[in-house]
Structure formats: structure tokens, C-alpha cells
Coordinates of C-alpha atoms and ligand atoms in Angstrom, one line a residue:
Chain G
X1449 CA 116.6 254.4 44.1
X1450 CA 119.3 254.1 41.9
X1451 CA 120.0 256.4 39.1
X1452 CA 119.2 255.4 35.4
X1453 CA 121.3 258.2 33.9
X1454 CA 124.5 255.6 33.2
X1455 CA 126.4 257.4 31.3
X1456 CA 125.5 261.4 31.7
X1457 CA 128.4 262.7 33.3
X1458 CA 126.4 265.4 34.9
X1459 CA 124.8 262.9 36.9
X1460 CA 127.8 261.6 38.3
X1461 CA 128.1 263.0 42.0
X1462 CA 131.4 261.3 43.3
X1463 CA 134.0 260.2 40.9
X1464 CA 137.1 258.6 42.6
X1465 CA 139.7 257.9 40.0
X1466 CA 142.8 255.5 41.3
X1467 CA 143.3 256.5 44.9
X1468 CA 146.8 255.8 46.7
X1469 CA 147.6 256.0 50.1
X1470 CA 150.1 254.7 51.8
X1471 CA 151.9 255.4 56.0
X1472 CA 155.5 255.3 56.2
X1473 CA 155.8 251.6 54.6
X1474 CA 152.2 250.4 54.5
X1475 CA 150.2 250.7 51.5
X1476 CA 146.8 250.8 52.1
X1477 CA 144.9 252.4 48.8
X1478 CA 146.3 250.6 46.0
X1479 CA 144.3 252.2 42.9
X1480 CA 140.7 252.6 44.1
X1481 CA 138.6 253.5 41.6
X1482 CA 134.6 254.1 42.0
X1483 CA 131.7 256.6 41.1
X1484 CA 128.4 257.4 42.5
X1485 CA 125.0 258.9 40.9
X1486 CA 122.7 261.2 43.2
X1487 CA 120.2 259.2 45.0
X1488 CA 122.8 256.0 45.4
X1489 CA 123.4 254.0 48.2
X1490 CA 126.7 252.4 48.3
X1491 CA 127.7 249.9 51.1
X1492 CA 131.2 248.4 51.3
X1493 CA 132.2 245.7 53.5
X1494 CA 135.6 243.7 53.7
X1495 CA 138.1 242.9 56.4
X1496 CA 139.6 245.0 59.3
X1497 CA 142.7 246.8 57.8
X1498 CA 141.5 246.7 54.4
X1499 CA 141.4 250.3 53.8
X1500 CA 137.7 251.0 54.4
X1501 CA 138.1 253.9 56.6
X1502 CA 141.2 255.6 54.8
X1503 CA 139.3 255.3 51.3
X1504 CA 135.9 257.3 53.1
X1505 CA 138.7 260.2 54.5
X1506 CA 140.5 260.4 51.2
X1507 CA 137.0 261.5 50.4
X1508 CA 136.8 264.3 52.0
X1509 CA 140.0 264.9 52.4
X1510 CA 140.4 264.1 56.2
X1511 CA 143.4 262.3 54.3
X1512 CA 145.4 263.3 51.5
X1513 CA 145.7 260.8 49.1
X1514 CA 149.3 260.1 47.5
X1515 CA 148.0 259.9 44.1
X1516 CA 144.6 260.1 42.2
X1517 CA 141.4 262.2 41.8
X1518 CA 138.3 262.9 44.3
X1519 CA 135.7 265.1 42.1
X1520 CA 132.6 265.8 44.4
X1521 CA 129.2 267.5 42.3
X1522 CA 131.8 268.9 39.8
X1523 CA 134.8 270.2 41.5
X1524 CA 137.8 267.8 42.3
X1525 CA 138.4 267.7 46.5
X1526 CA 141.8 269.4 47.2
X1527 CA 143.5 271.3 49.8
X1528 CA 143.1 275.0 48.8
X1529 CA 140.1 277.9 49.6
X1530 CA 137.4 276.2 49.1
X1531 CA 138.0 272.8 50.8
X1532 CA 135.7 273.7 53.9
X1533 CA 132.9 273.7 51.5
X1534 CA 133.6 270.9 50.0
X1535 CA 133.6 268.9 53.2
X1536 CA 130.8 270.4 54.7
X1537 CA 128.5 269.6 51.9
X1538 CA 129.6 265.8 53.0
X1539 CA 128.5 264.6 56.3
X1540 CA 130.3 262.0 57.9
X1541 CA 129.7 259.5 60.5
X1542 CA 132.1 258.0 62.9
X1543 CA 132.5 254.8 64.6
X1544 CA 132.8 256.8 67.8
X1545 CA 130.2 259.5 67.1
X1546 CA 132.5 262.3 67.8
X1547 CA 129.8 264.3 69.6
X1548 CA 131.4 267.3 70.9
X1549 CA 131.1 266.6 75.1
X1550 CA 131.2 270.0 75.8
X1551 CA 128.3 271.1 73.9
X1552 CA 124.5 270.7 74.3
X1553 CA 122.7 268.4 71.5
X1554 CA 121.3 271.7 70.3
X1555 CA 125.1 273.7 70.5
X1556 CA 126.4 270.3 68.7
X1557 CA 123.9 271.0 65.6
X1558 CA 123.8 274.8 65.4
X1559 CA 127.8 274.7 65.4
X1560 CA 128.7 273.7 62.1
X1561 CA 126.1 275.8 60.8
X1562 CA 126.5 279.0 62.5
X1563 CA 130.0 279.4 61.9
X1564 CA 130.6 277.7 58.6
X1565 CA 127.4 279.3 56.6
X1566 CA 126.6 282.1 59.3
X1567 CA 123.5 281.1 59.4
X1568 CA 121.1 282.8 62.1
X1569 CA 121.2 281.4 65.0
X1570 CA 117.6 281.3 65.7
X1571 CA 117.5 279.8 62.1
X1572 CA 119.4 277.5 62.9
X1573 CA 117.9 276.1 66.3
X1574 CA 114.7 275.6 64.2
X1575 CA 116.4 273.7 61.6
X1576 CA 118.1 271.8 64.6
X1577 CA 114.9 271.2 66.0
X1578 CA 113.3 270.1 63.2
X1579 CA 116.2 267.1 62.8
X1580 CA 115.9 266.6 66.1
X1581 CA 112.2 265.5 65.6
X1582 CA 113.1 263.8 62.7
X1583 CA 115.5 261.3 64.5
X1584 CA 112.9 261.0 67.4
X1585 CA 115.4 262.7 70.0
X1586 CA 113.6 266.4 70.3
X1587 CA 113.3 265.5 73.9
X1588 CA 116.8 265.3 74.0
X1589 CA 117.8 268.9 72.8
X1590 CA 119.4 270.8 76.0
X1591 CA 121.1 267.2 77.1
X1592 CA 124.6 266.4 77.2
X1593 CA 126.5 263.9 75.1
X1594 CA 127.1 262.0 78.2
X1595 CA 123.3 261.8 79.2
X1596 CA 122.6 259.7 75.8
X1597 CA 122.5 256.3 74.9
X1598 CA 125.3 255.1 72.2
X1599 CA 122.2 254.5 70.0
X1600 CA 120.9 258.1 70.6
X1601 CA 124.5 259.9 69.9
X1602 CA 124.8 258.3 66.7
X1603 CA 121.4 259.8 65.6
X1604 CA 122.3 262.8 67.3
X1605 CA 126.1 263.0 65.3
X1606 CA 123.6 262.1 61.5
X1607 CA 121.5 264.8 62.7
X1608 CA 124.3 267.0 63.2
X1609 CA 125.7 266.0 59.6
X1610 CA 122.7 266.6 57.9
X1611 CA 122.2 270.5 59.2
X1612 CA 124.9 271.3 56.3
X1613 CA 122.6 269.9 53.8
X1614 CA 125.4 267.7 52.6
X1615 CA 124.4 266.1 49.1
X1616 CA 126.3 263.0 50.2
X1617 CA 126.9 261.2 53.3
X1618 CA 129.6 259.1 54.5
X1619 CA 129.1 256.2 57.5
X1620 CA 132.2 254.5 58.6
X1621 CA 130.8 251.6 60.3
X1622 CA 128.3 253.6 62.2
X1623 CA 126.7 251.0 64.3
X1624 CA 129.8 249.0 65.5
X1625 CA 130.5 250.8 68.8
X1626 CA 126.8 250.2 69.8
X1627 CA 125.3 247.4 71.7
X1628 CA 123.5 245.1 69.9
X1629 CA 119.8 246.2 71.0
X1630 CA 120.7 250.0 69.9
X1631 CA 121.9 249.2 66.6
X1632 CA 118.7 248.9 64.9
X1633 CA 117.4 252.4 65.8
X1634 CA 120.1 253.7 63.8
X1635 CA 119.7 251.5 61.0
X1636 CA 116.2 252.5 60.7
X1637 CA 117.3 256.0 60.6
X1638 CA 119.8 255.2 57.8
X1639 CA 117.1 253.7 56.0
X1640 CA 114.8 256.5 56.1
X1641 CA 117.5 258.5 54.9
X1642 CA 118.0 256.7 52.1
X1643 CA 114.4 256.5 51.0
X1644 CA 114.1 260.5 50.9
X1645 CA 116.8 260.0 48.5
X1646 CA 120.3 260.6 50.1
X1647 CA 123.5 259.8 48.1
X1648 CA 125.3 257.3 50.6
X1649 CA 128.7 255.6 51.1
X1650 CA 128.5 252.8 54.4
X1651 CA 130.9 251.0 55.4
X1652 CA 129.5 248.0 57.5
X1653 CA 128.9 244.5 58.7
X1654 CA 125.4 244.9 58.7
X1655 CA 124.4 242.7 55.8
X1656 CA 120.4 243.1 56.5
X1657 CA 120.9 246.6 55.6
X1658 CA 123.0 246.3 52.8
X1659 CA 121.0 244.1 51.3
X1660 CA 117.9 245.6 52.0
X1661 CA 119.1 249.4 51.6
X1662 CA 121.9 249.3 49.0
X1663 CA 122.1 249.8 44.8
X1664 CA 125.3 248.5 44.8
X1665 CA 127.8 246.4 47.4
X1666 CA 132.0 246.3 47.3
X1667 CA 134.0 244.0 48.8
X1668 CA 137.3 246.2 49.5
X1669 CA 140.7 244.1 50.8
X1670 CA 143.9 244.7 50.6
X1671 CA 143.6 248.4 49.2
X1672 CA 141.2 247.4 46.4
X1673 CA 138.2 247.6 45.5
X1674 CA 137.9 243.5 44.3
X1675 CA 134.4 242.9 44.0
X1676 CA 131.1 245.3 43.3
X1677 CA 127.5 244.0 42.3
X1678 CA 124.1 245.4 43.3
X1679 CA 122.7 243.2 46.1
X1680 CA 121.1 240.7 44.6
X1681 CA 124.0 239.4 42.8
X1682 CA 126.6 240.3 45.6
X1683 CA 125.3 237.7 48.2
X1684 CA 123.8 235.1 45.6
X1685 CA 126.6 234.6 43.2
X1686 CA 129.6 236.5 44.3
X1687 CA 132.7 235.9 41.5
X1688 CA 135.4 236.7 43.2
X1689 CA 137.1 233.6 45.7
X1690 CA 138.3 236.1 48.0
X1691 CA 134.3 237.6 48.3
X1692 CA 133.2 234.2 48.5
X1693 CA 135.7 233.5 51.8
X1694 CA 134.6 236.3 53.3
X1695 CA 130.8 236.2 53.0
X1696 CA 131.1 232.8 54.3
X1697 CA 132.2 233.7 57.2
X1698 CA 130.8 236.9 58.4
X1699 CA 127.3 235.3 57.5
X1700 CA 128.7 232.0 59.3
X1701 CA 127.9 229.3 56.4
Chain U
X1259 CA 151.5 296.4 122.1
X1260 CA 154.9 295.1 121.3
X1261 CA 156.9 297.0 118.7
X1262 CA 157.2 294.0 116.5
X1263 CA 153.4 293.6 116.3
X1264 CA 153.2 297.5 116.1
X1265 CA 155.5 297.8 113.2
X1266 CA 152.7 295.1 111.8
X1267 CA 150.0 296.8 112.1
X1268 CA 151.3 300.1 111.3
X1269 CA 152.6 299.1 108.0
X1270 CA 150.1 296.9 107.1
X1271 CA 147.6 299.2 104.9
X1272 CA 151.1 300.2 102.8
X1273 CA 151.8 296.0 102.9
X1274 CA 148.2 295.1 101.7
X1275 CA 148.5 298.1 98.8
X1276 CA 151.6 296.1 97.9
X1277 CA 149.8 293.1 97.9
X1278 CA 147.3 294.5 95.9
X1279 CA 150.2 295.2 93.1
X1280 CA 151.6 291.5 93.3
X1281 CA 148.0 290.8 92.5
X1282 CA 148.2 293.2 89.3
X1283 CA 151.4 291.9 88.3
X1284 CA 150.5 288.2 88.9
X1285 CA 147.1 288.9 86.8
X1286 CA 148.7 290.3 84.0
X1287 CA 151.1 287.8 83.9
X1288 CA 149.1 285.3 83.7
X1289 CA 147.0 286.9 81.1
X1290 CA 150.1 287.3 79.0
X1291 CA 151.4 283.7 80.0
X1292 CA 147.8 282.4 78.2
X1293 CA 147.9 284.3 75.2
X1294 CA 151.6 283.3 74.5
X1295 CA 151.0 279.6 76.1
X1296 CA 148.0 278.7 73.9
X1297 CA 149.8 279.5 70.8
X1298 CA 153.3 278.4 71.5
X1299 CA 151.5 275.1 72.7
X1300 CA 149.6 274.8 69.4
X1301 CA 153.0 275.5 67.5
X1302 CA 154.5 272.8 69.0
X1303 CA 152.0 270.6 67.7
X1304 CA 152.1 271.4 64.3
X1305 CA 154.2 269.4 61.5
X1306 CA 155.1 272.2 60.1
X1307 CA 159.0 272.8 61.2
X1308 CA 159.7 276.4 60.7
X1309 CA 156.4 276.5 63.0
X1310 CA 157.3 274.2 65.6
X1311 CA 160.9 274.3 66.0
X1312 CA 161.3 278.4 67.2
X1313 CA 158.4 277.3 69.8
X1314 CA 160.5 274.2 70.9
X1315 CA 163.4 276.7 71.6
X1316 CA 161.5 279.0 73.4
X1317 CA 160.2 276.7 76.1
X1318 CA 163.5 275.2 76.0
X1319 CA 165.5 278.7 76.5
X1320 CA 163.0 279.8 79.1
X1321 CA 162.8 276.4 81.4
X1322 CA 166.6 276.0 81.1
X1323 CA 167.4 279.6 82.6
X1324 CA 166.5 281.3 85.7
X1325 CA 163.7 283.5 86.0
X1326 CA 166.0 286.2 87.8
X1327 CA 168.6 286.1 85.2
X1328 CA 165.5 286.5 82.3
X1329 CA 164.1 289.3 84.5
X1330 CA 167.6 291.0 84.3
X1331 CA 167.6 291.1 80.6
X1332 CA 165.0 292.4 80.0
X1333 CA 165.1 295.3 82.7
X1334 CA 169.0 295.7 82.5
X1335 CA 170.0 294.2 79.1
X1336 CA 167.6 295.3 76.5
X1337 CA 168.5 299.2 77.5
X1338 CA 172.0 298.3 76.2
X1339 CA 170.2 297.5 72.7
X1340 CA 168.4 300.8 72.7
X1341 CA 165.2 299.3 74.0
X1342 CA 163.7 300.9 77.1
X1343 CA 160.9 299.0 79.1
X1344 CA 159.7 300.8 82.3
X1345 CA 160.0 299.0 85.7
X1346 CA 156.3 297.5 86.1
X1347 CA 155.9 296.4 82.4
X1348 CA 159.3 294.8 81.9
X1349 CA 158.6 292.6 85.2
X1350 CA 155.0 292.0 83.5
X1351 CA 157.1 291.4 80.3
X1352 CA 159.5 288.9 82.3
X1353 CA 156.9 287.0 84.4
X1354 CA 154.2 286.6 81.4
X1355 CA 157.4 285.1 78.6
X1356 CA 158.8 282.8 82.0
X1357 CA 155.0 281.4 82.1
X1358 CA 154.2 281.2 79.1
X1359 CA 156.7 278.4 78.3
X1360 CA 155.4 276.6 81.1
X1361 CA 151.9 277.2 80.3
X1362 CA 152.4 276.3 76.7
X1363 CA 153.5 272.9 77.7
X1364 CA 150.2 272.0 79.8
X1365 CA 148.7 273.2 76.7
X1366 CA 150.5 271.0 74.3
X1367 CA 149.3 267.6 76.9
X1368 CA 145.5 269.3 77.3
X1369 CA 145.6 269.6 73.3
X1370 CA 147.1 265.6 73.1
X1371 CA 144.3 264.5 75.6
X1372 CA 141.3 265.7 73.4
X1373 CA 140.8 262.5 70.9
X1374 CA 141.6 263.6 67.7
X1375 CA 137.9 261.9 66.3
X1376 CA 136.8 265.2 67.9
X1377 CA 139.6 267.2 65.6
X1378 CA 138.3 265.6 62.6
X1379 CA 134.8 265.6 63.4
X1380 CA 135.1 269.4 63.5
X1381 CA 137.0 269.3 60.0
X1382 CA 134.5 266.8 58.4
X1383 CA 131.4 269.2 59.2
X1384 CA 133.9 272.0 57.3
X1385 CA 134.9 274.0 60.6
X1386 CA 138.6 275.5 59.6
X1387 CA 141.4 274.7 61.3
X1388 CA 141.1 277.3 63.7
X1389 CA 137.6 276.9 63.8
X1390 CA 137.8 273.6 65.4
X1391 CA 140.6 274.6 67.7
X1392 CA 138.8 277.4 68.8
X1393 CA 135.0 275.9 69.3
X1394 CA 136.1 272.2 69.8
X1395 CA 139.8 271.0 71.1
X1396 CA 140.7 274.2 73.5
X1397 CA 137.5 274.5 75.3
X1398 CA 137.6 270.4 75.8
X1399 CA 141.9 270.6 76.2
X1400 CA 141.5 273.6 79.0
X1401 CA 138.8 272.2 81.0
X1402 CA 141.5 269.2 81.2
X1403 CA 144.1 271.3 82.1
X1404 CA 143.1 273.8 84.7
X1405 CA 144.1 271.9 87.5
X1406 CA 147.9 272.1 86.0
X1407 CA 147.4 275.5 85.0
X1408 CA 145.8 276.3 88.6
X1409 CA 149.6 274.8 90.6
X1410 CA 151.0 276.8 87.4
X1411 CA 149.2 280.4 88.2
X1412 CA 149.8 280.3 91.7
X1413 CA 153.9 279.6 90.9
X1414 CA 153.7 282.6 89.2
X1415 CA 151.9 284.3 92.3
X1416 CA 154.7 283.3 94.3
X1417 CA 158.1 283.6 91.6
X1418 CA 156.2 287.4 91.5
X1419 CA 158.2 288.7 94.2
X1420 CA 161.3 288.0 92.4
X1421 CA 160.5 291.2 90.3
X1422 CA 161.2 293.1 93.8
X1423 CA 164.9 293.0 92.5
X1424 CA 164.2 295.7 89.9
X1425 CA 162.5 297.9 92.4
X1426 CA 158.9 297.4 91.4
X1427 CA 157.1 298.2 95.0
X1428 CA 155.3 295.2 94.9
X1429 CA 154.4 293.0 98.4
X1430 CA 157.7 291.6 99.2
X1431 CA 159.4 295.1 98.2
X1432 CA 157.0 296.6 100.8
X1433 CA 158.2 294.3 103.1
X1434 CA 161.5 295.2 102.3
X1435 CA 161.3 298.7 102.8
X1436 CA 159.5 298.6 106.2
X1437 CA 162.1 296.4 107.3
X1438 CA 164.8 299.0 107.0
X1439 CA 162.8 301.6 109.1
X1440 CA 161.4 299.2 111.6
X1441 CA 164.3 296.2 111.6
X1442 CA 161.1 294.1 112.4
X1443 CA 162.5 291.3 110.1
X1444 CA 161.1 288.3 111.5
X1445 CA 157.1 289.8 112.5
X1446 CA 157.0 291.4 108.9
X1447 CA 158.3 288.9 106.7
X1448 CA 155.8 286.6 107.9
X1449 CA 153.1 289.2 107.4
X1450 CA 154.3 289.2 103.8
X1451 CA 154.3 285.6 104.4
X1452 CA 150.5 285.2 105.2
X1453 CA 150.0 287.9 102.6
X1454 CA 151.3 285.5 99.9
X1455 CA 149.5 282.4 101.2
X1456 CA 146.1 284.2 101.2
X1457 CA 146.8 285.0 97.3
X1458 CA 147.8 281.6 96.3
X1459 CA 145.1 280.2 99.1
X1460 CA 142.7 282.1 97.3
X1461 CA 143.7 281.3 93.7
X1462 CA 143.4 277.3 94.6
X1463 CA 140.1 277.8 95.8
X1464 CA 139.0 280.0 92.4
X1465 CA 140.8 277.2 90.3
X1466 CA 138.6 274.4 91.8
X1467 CA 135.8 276.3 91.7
X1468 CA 136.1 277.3 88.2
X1469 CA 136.3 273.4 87.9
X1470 CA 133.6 272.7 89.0
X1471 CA 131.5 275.0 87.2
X1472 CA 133.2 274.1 83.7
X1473 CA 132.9 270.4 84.5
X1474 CA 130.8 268.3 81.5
X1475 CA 127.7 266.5 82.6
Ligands
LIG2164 N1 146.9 257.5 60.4 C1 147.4 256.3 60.2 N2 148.7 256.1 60.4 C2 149.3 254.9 60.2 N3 148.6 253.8 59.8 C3 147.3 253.9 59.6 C4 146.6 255.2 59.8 N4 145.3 255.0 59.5 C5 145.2 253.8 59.2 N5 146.4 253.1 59.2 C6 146.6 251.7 58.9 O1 146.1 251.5 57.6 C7 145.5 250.2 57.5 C8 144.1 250.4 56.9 O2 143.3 251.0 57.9 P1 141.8 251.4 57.7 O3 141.6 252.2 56.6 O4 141.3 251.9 59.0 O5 141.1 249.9 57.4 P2 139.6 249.4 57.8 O6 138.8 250.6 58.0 O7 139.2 248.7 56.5 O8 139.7 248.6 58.9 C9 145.5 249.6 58.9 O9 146.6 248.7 58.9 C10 145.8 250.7 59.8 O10 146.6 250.4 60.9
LIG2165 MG1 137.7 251.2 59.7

């Protein structure tokens, strides 16, 4: 999965040079520094109030960093013309799905589309359909928000991401909200995702699926990034004490 | 028959015409009300100061001072500027800038009860700003607030006869008027009476209906 290209800059896909971010008094990006080659799977774990969610919406701008660089495929991420682009070409993934409630599961997909791109709207429900097969919730396409399961909204609100064709997706600790016998059906989505090759950034405490899915695992606290190794080496032989504290005792040894 | 109940039914087709003209006025109003409401509301929202701080002195101005006296400036005062408004649009005028300050503030709480996930969501699939107003917080923040903007529309209904001070020949006007030839007060108020509360009656039952209809699954 992971790209052998180190060190062709056109391979690069997200570069995130020392990110800052701070509310009123609390600094909560403190230098964050990472990049990303197509076809990478990134997950990043580390305690509540770390900074996990800010870093993801610095990405894509849902926050504006205080200092530092996001360049996505090329062009840095900024406030200006162009920003809608940007973000639409990276699907993101709440905690709380964010399905709109007053929309179908078809008028949820076809949204985005249809008035971003103007794409056709019969274009559109096709490609909707299609996604809608693909996460195994076709039967689901004239239902309301509120008529599916957590674990079906969640594959509903990737499907819904991925009819922008983003070339990078971001999950902000997608399965937490779910109860525990519906978090695997969106795991297994994730996975499959990853497999046809999707660049992706997840945050969460899912350490099955980080180490079976990921190139490469951070341990982000206190702002910073302090830790990244591929898998292998992340949960054998972490360096860092502050890793080592933490592994412990999300995987209870 | 007894001449109060004659003096009734005799005026009652010029009444119900009358009636017929609150409804115009109230409709329009309202219409106005919405258009100013929605975007005053979403002004006060913004963090932008030279956006949000004319909109907070506007719902301010209007809720501080009485409909009459706003009604009076416009029909009476803005001639004394040069500007001339005709009867029926300057009490259009009057009502619609009175509701809209109201109506922006049902707005503004409709907006705050939409979860801002559902803001963002919008922004991270690269909807604009107005964009995810338009297709994702108002149709959510208004099906929140119609039951507030129902008791708001039928307040308007009622503070509609006011505009029978600058002559507009509206229900209570007509009421007026009848009473001079026919010095029926008592029997033709209360027709106006019953006139008003089949309007407002009316508008209550729309408003839940129009609930209903709108409500999410
Ligand atoms: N919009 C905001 N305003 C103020 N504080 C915030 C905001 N967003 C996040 N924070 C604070 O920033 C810190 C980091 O939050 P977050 O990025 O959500 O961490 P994580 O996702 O790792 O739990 C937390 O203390 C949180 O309360
Ligand atoms: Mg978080």
C-alpha cells in the first residue's frame, strides 16, 4: 500500500509543515509537522484533548491555523476562491455522522455533488446508487437519517464523502459514537477503502485496524505529533515513554 | 330583525372585503418580515462587526419603539424628507420592518438550534457558505422554528389593524366607518371581532399543518 517514491516531491499528496493553533489561552497545535504519499493510510491515536480533531480541520481548513502550511496535491489550503475545491476533493468523516436529517440518503449524496460540480442530477443518482451498493445500504436509498442504524449512517456519511471523488479522506474517530456490535461494519468498509487504494488520515482507538490497515501510526499529545512508525514497530517497540504509557493502557497490559 | 343585527348583515360583504385587505396587508407583511428576518437573523450571527452590529440595532430600535409611532414615520415623517410612500405600501412598509426584527430573532435561536456538525459537514463536502445555509441550516433551523414564527404571523394579523390610523380601509377601518353611519358599536365591533379571530384561527391551523407535513421522519 504504501508508496515507494520517498523522496519525489510530486508524490507527495499532503504536506503539513508546523501547524499552530491555539483558542483564546489554550494551545492546542504546537508545530505539527507530517506528509502523506497517494495510496497511504495514516492512523493517529493519542489522548482526548490532544489535538487530534483540530489537526484533521486545520486540514481542510474547517479551522484556520495560526501559523504553518497545509499543501494538498500541489496547492497550499487557504481561505480564498478556490477553497471549496479544495475541501471538496477531501471527504471527511465525523464522530457524529453529520447526516443531513432533512434529506433522503439519496438527497444527502446527490447534494454535495449537484451544487458544488453541477453535476446532472440523474448522473448523480446513479453514481449515488452505485456507492450505495458499494457500502451494502442500496436498500436504504429513499430512507431517512433517522430510520438508520448508527452503523448504517456512518457508511451512508463515507458514501456521501466519496461522491466528490476526494483523493484523500479524513475519519475523526468514526466508529466511537457506535455501539459496539456496529462498529465493525464500518471498519470493514474503511478497509475496503483502503485496499482500492484511498489516501487516508484516521483518527481512532481501534488498534485492530490500525494495525491491520495502516502504513504508518502517530501518537499525537499535547499538540505534537511525538511518536510515528509503521505498525509493526509502533506496537512492538514503541521509543517514546509517553507512547509506551499510553499503549499500555488502551490495550490494558 | 333588530337594527343592531341589520346594520351586521348589511355591512357585512363591505366588512369581509375589508377582511380580505387585512389579509393582503398581513400576507405581504409577512413576506417582507421573512425576507428581512432571515437575513438580519443570519447577520447577527456573524463575527464580522460591521455585519452584526447595524442588525443588532435594528431589532433593538424596532422592539424598543411602538409599532404606531414606526407606522407614523414612515406614513407622516418620511414626506418631511422628500420621500413619498402611498397609504397601503407604507403600512406594508411599517408592518413588514416591525416583524422582521421580531422574526429575525426566532431566526437567530432556529439557526443556534441546528448543530453546527451539520454547518461543517456542509463546508467539508465544499458547499459555500451560503450554500450550506441555504440547503442545510435554514431548512433544518425553520422547520424548528415555525411554531414561533406561527404565534409571530398571527401578531402581525392582529397589530394589522393598527395601520387603520393612516386610513388604509382595511377590516377594522371598515368597521370604523360603518360605525359612524350605523352607531352599531357594540354588534359591529365584535363582527370585526370574529372576523379577526377566523384569520388568526385560520393561520394556527395552517401553521400546524404545515408542521406536520415538514416534520422529519
Ligand atoms: N472551537 C474550539 N473552541 C475552544 N476550544 C476548543 C475548540 N475546539 C477544540 N478545543 C479544545 O482544544 C483541545 C483539543 O481538542 P481536540 O482537537 O478536539 O482534541 P482531540 O480530538 O484529540 O480529543 C481540547 O481541550 C478542546 O476543548
Ligand atoms: Mg477528537
Amino acid at each position: 500500500m504504501g508508496g515507494k517514491e520517498a523522496g519525489d516531491t510530486m508524490s507527495v499528496l499532503l504536506e503539513v509543515e508546523d501547524l499552530w493553533k491555539s483558542f483564546g489561552d489554550l494551545q492546542v497545535l504546537k508545530g505539527v509537522n507530517m506528509s502523506l504519499k497517494p495510496g497511504e493510510v495514516l492512523v493517529v491515536i493519542g489522548p482526548s484533548g490532544g489535538g487530534k480533531s483540530t489537526f484533521l480541520r486545520c486540514i481542510n481548513h474547517l479551522e484556520v491555523p495560526d501559523r504553518g502550511r497545509v499543501v494538498f496535491d500541489g496547492i497550499e489550503v487557504k481561505e480564498g476562491k478556490n477553497i471549496n475545491l479544495i475541501r471538496s476533493k477531501i471527504g471527511m468523516v465525523f464522530q457524529q455522522f453529520n447526516l443531513f436529517p432533512h434529506l433522503t440518503v439519496l438527497e444527502n449524496l446527490i447534494l454535495a455533488p449537484v451544487k458544488v460540480k453541477g453535476m446532472d442530477e440523474v448522473e448523480a443518482k446513479d453514481k449515488a446508487k452505485k456507492l450505495l451498493k458499494r457500502v451494502g445500504l442500496l436498500e436504504k436509498a429513499d430512507a431517512y437519517p433517522s430510520q438508520l442504524s448508527g452503523g448504517q449512517q456512518q457508511r451512508v456519511a463515507i458514501a456521501r464523502a466519496l461522491m466528490m471523488d476526494p483523493k484523500l479522506m479524513l475519519f475523526d474517530e468514526p466508529t466511537s459514537a457506535l455501539d459496539p456490535e456496529l462498529v465493525a461494519e464500518v471498519l470493514e468498509v474503511m478497509k475496503t477503502l483502503a485496499m482500492d487504494g484511498m489516501t487516508m488520515i484516521v483518527v481512532t482507538h481501534e488498534m485492530g485496524f490500525a494495525k491491520e490497515v495502516a502504513d504508518r501510526v502517530c501518537f499525537m499529545d499535547g499538540g505534537v505529533i511525538v511518536e510515528e512508525a509503521p505498525p509493526e514497530v509502533f506496537f512492538t517497540s514503541p521509543r517514546n515513554p509517553r507512547t509506551r504509557e499510553f499503549l499500555s493502557k488502551i490495550l490494558g497490559v | 330583525m333588530p337594527y343592531w343585527l341589520e346594520a351586521v348583515i348589511d355591512s357585512f360583504p363591505y366588512l369581509l372585503s375589508g377582511a380580505l385587505i387585512t389579509l393582503e396587508i398581513t400576507a405581504l407583511a409577512i413576506l417582507l418580515g421573512l425576507l428581512i428576518g432571515t437575513f438580519v437573523g443570519m447577520a447577527r450571527l456573524s463575527k464580522k462587526r460591521w455585519i452584526n452590529a447595524p442588525a443588532t440595532v435594528y431589532v433593538e430600535f424596532i422592539r424598543g419603539t411602538p409599532l404606531l409611532v414606526q407606522i407614523f414615520i414612515i406614513y407622516f415623517g418620511l414626506p418631511s424628507l422628500g420621500i413619498y410612500i402611498d397609504r397601503f405600501p407604507a403600512g406594508v412598509l411599517a408592518l413588514g420592518i416591525n416583524s422582521g426584527a421580531y422574526v429575525a430573532e426566532i431566526v437567530r435561536a432556529g439557526i443556534q438550534s441546528v448543530s453546527k456538525g451539520q454547518y461543517e459537514a456542509a463546508r467539508s463536502l465544499g458547499l459555500s457558505h451560503w450554500q450550506a445555509m441555504r440547503y442545510v441550516v435554514l431548512p433544518q433551523a425553520f422547520r424548528n422554528i415555525l411554531p414561533a414564527l406561527g404565534n409571530e404571523f398571527i401578531t402581525l394579523t392582529k397589530d394589522s389593524s393598527l395601520v387603520s390610523v393612516i386610513a388604509i380601509e382595511e377590516l377594522l377601518r371598515r368597521g370604523t366607518i360603518v360605525i359612524s353611519r350605523t352607531f352599531q358599536s357594540f354588534s359591529v365591533y365584535s363582527a370585526v371581532a370574529l372576523l379577526y379571530f377566523v384569520m388568526t384561527f385560520s393561520l394556527s391551523r395552517l401553521t400546524r399543518w404545515v408542521e406536520k407535513r415538514l416534520a422529519i421522519p
